[in-house]
């Protein structure tokens, strides 16, 4: 299937499902359908996360094996495996995984969002500087 024909169909399905979920908040009889859709979305997000982690692991494992900047890749692999092992051992609500999330992941994500906001603001300012009129 061509990408040009598949993209509008995927967008239409996503918009339709989103509107259905929003409509189910107003109509109580659709609550079961909403819960089913949200459970599928959670499952698909978890599978996407797992595939992303597997891809990240294989890419950096190959970098370590081929000795292309192996230090950073090795640090990432060790940190990933240690965090994954601790989370499997204690569960996702354990004290150590919660500490890792609150003191490492959350500040890094916050910093990246701040950098993204600044970059988008600068890009918008440059765009407005280059345009001679608003149209």
PDB file of C-alpha atoms in Angstrom:
ATOM      1  CA  UNK A   1       0.000   0.000   0.000  1.00  0.00           C
ATOM      2  CA  UNK A   2       1.299   3.423  -0.933  1.00  0.00           C
ATOM      3  CA  UNK A   3       2.145   5.845   1.872  1.00  0.00           C
ATOM      4  CA  UNK A   4      -0.015   8.559   0.328  1.00  0.00           C
ATOM      5  CA  UNK A   5      -3.150   6.420   0.480  1.00  0.00           C
ATOM      6  CA  UNK A   6      -2.461   4.954   3.894  1.00  0.00           C
ATOM      7  CA  UNK A   7      -1.818   8.198   5.783  1.00  0.00           C
ATOM      8  CA  UNK A   8      -5.311   9.752   5.411  1.00  0.00           C
ATOM      9  CA  UNK A   9      -6.925   6.471   6.434  1.00  0.00           C
ATOM     10  CA  UNK A  10      -4.768   6.243   9.566  1.00  0.00           C
ATOM     11  CA  UNK A  11      -5.502   9.876  10.409  1.00  0.00           C
ATOM     12  CA  UNK A  12      -9.234   9.320   9.897  1.00  0.00           C
ATOM     13  CA  UNK A  13      -9.184   6.254  12.157  1.00  0.00           C
ATOM     14  CA  UNK A  14      -7.232   8.129  14.856  1.00  0.00           C
ATOM     15  CA  UNK A  15      -9.583  11.125  14.696  1.00  0.00           C
ATOM     16  CA  UNK A  16     -12.640   8.879  14.751  1.00  0.00           C
ATOM     17  CA  UNK A  17     -11.435   6.883  17.744  1.00  0.00           C
ATOM     18  CA  UNK A  18     -10.473  10.084  19.572  1.00  0.00           C
ATOM     19  CA  UNK A  19     -13.899  11.581  18.959  1.00  0.00           C
ATOM     20  CA  UNK A  20     -15.528   8.352  20.099  1.00  0.00           C
ATOM     21  CA  UNK A  21     -13.571   8.445  23.361  1.00  0.00           C
ATOM     22  CA  UNK A  22     -14.528  12.092  23.889  1.00  0.00           C
ATOM     23  CA  UNK A  23     -18.165  11.314  23.101  1.00  0.00           C
ATOM     24  CA  UNK A  24     -18.115   8.428  25.579  1.00  0.00           C
ATOM     25  CA  UNK A  25     -17.311  10.902  28.342  1.00  0.00           C
ATOM     26  CA  UNK A  26     -20.657  12.585  27.665  1.00  0.00           C
ATOM     27  CA  UNK A  27     -22.716   9.419  27.094  1.00  0.00           C
ATOM     28  CA  UNK A  28     -22.463   6.995  30.052  1.00  0.00           C
ATOM     29  CA  UNK A  29     -23.621   4.003  27.961  1.00  0.00           C
ATOM     30  CA  UNK A  30     -20.371   4.121  25.968  1.00  0.00           C
ATOM     31  CA  UNK A  31     -18.134   3.729  29.034  1.00  0.00           C
ATOM     32  CA  UNK A  32     -17.402   0.062  28.295  1.00  0.00           C
ATOM     33  CA  UNK A  33     -16.345   0.904  24.742  1.00  0.00           C
ATOM     34  CA  UNK A  34     -14.128   3.728  26.027  1.00  0.00           C
ATOM     35  CA  UNK A  35     -12.440   1.420  28.542  1.00  0.00           C
ATOM     36  CA  UNK A  36     -11.832  -1.182  25.844  1.00  0.00           C
ATOM     37  CA  UNK A  37     -10.306   1.413  23.501  1.00  0.00           C
ATOM     38  CA  UNK A  38      -8.108   2.831  26.281  1.00  0.00           C
ATOM     39  CA  UNK A  39      -6.944  -0.652  27.297  1.00  0.00           C
ATOM     40  CA  UNK A  40      -5.926  -1.330  23.681  1.00  0.00           C
ATOM     41  CA  UNK A  41      -4.094   2.003  23.578  1.00  0.00           C
ATOM     42  CA  UNK A  42      -2.220   1.134  26.788  1.00  0.00           C
ATOM     43  CA  UNK A  43      -1.271  -2.266  25.392  1.00  0.00           C
ATOM     44  CA  UNK A  44      -0.047  -0.786  22.100  1.00  0.00           C
ATOM     45  CA  UNK A  45       1.951   1.897  23.931  1.00  0.00           C
ATOM     46  CA  UNK A  46       3.598  -0.767  26.118  1.00  0.00           C
ATOM     47  CA  UNK A  47       4.513  -2.833  23.059  1.00  0.00           C
ATOM     48  CA  UNK A  48       5.918   0.246  21.312  1.00  0.00           C
ATOM     49  CA  UNK A  49       8.003   1.021  24.406  1.00  0.00           C
ATOM     50  CA  UNK A  50       9.294  -2.546  24.536  1.00  0.00           C
ATOM     51  CA  UNK A  51      10.240  -2.486  20.840  1.00  0.00           C
ATOM     52  CA  UNK A  52      11.976   0.860  21.344  1.00  0.00           C
ATOM     53  CA  UNK A  53      13.980  -0.501  24.270  1.00  0.00           C
ATOM     54  CA  UNK A  54      14.973  -3.587  22.293  1.00  0.00           C
ATOM     55  CA  UNK A  55      16.059  -1.396  19.373  1.00  0.00           C
ATOM     56  CA  UNK A  56      18.034   0.913  21.690  1.00  0.00           C
ATOM     57  CA  UNK A  57      19.746  -2.075  23.283  1.00  0.00           C
ATOM     58  CA  UNK A  58      20.697  -3.698  19.976  1.00  0.00           C
ATOM     59  CA  UNK A  59      22.006  -0.468  18.428  1.00  0.00           C
ATOM     60  CA  UNK A  60      24.224   0.352  21.405  1.00  0.00           C
ATOM     61  CA  UNK A  61      25.304  -3.257  21.856  1.00  0.00           C
ATOM     62  CA  UNK A  62      26.534  -3.217  18.255  1.00  0.00           C
ATOM     63  CA  UNK A  63      28.374   0.070  18.916  1.00  0.00           C
ATOM     64  CA  UNK A  64      30.144  -1.500  21.897  1.00  0.00           C
ATOM     65  CA  UNK A  65      30.959  -4.609  19.892  1.00  0.00           C
ATOM     66  CA  UNK A  66      32.282  -2.608  16.919  1.00  0.00           C
ATOM     67  CA  UNK A  67      34.155  -0.227  19.238  1.00  0.00           C
ATOM     68  CA  UNK A  68      32.550   2.975  17.863  1.00  0.00           C
ATOM     69  CA  UNK A  69      32.441   5.328  20.865  1.00  0.00           C
ATOM     70  CA  UNK A  70      31.952   2.368  23.185  1.00  0.00           C
ATOM     71  CA  UNK A  71      32.136   4.309  26.464  1.00  0.00           C
ATOM     72  CA  UNK A  72      28.828   6.167  26.109  1.00  0.00           C
ATOM     73  CA  UNK A  73      27.068   3.116  24.732  1.00  0.00           C
ATOM     74  CA  UNK A  74      28.444   0.933  27.516  1.00  0.00           C
ATOM     75  CA  UNK A  75      27.278   3.403  30.183  1.00  0.00           C
ATOM     76  CA  UNK A  76      23.823   3.455  28.598  1.00  0.00           C
ATOM     77  CA  UNK A  77      23.628  -0.339  28.435  1.00  0.00           C
ATOM     78  CA  UNK A  78      24.769  -0.812  32.027  1.00  0.00           C
ATOM     79  CA  UNK A  79      22.339   1.848  33.293  1.00  0.00           C
ATOM     80  CA  UNK A  80      19.502   0.328  31.263  1.00  0.00           C
ATOM     81  CA  UNK A  81      20.144  -3.197  32.511  1.00  0.00           C
ATOM     82  CA  UNK A  82      20.600  -2.128  36.144  1.00  0.00           C
ATOM     83  CA  UNK A  83      17.412  -0.051  36.090  1.00  0.00           C
ATOM     84  CA  UNK A  84      15.492  -2.828  34.357  1.00  0.00           C
ATOM     85  CA  UNK A  85      16.757  -5.403  36.872  1.00  0.00           C
ATOM     86  CA  UNK A  86      15.913  -3.234  39.881  1.00  0.00           C
ATOM     87  CA  UNK A  87      12.454  -2.540  38.516  1.00  0.00           C
ATOM     88  CA  UNK A  88      11.838  -6.249  37.876  1.00  0.00           C
ATOM     89  CA  UNK A  89      13.068  -7.114  41.374  1.00  0.00           C
ATOM     90  CA  UNK A  90      11.143  -4.437  43.310  1.00  0.00           C
ATOM     91  CA  UNK A  91       8.232  -3.808  40.973  1.00  0.00           C
ATOM     92  CA  UNK A  92       7.390  -0.514  39.333  1.00  0.00           C
ATOM     93  CA  UNK A  93       6.082   1.003  42.586  1.00  0.00           C
ATOM     94  CA  UNK A  94       9.145   0.071  44.648  1.00  0.00           C
ATOM     95  CA  UNK A  95      11.261   2.595  46.525  1.00  0.00           C
ATOM     96  CA  UNK A  96      14.336   2.443  44.270  1.00  0.00           C
ATOM     97  CA  UNK A  97      12.509   2.691  40.910  1.00  0.00           C
ATOM     98  CA  UNK A  98      10.459   5.572  42.300  1.00  0.00           C
ATOM     99  CA  UNK A  99      13.661   7.315  43.431  1.00  0.00           C
ATOM    100  CA  UNK A 100      15.253   6.754  40.014  1.00  0.00           C
ATOM    101  CA  UNK A 101      12.205   8.221  38.303  1.00  0.00           C
ATOM    102  CA  UNK A 102      11.851  11.238  40.620  1.00  0.00           C
ATOM    103  CA  UNK A 103      15.551  12.125  40.862  1.00  0.00           C
ATOM    104  CA  UNK A 104      16.974  11.156  37.466  1.00  0.00           C
ATOM    105  CA  UNK A 105      14.360  10.701  34.739  1.00  0.00           C
ATOM    106  CA  UNK A 106      11.990  13.520  35.714  1.00  0.00           C
ATOM    107  CA  UNK A 107      14.694  16.250  35.887  1.00  0.00           C
ATOM    108  CA  UNK A 108      16.177  15.104  32.568  1.00  0.00           C
ATOM    109  CA  UNK A 109      12.757  15.180  30.889  1.00  0.00           C
ATOM    110  CA  UNK A 110      12.034  18.601  32.385  1.00  0.00           C
ATOM    111  CA  UNK A 111      15.336  19.958  31.107  1.00  0.00           C
ATOM    112  CA  UNK A 112      14.704  18.574  27.630  1.00  0.00           C
ATOM    113  CA  UNK A 113      11.246  20.162  27.569  1.00  0.00           C
ATOM    114  CA  UNK A 114      12.777  23.501  28.551  1.00  0.00           C
ATOM    115  CA  UNK A 115      15.341  23.224  25.753  1.00  0.00           C
ATOM    116  CA  UNK A 116      12.540  22.334  23.329  1.00  0.00           C
ATOM    117  CA  UNK A 117      10.471  25.352  24.432  1.00  0.00           C
ATOM    118  CA  UNK A 118      13.433  27.696  24.022  1.00  0.00           C
ATOM    119  CA  UNK A 119      14.313  26.231  20.612  1.00  0.00           C
ATOM    120  CA  UNK A 120      10.749  26.595  19.355  1.00  0.00           C
ATOM    121  CA  UNK A 121      10.563  30.169  20.657  1.00  0.00           C
ATOM    122  CA  UNK A 122      13.813  31.097  18.912  1.00  0.00           C
ATOM    123  CA  UNK A 123      12.669  29.413  15.694  1.00  0.00           C
ATOM    124  CA  UNK A 124       9.385  31.353  15.794  1.00  0.00           C
ATOM    125  CA  UNK A 125      11.234  34.632  16.427  1.00  0.00           C
ATOM    126  CA  UNK A 126      13.562  34.000  13.477  1.00  0.00           C
ATOM    127  CA  UNK A 127      10.594  33.120  11.289  1.00  0.00           C
ATOM    128  CA  UNK A 128       8.865  36.396  12.146  1.00  0.00           C
ATOM    129  CA  UNK A 129      12.095  38.350  11.540  1.00  0.00           C
ATOM    130  CA  UNK A 130      12.479  36.951   8.038  1.00  0.00           C
ATOM    131  CA  UNK A 131       8.887  37.673   6.950  1.00  0.00           C
ATOM    132  CA  UNK A 132       8.140  41.147   5.669  1.00  0.00           C
ATOM    133  CA  UNK A 133       4.374  40.853   6.154  1.00  0.00           C
ATOM    134  CA  UNK A 134       2.119  38.560   8.172  1.00  0.00           C
ATOM    135  CA  UNK A 135       0.478  36.999   5.123  1.00  0.00           C
TER     136      UNK A 135
END
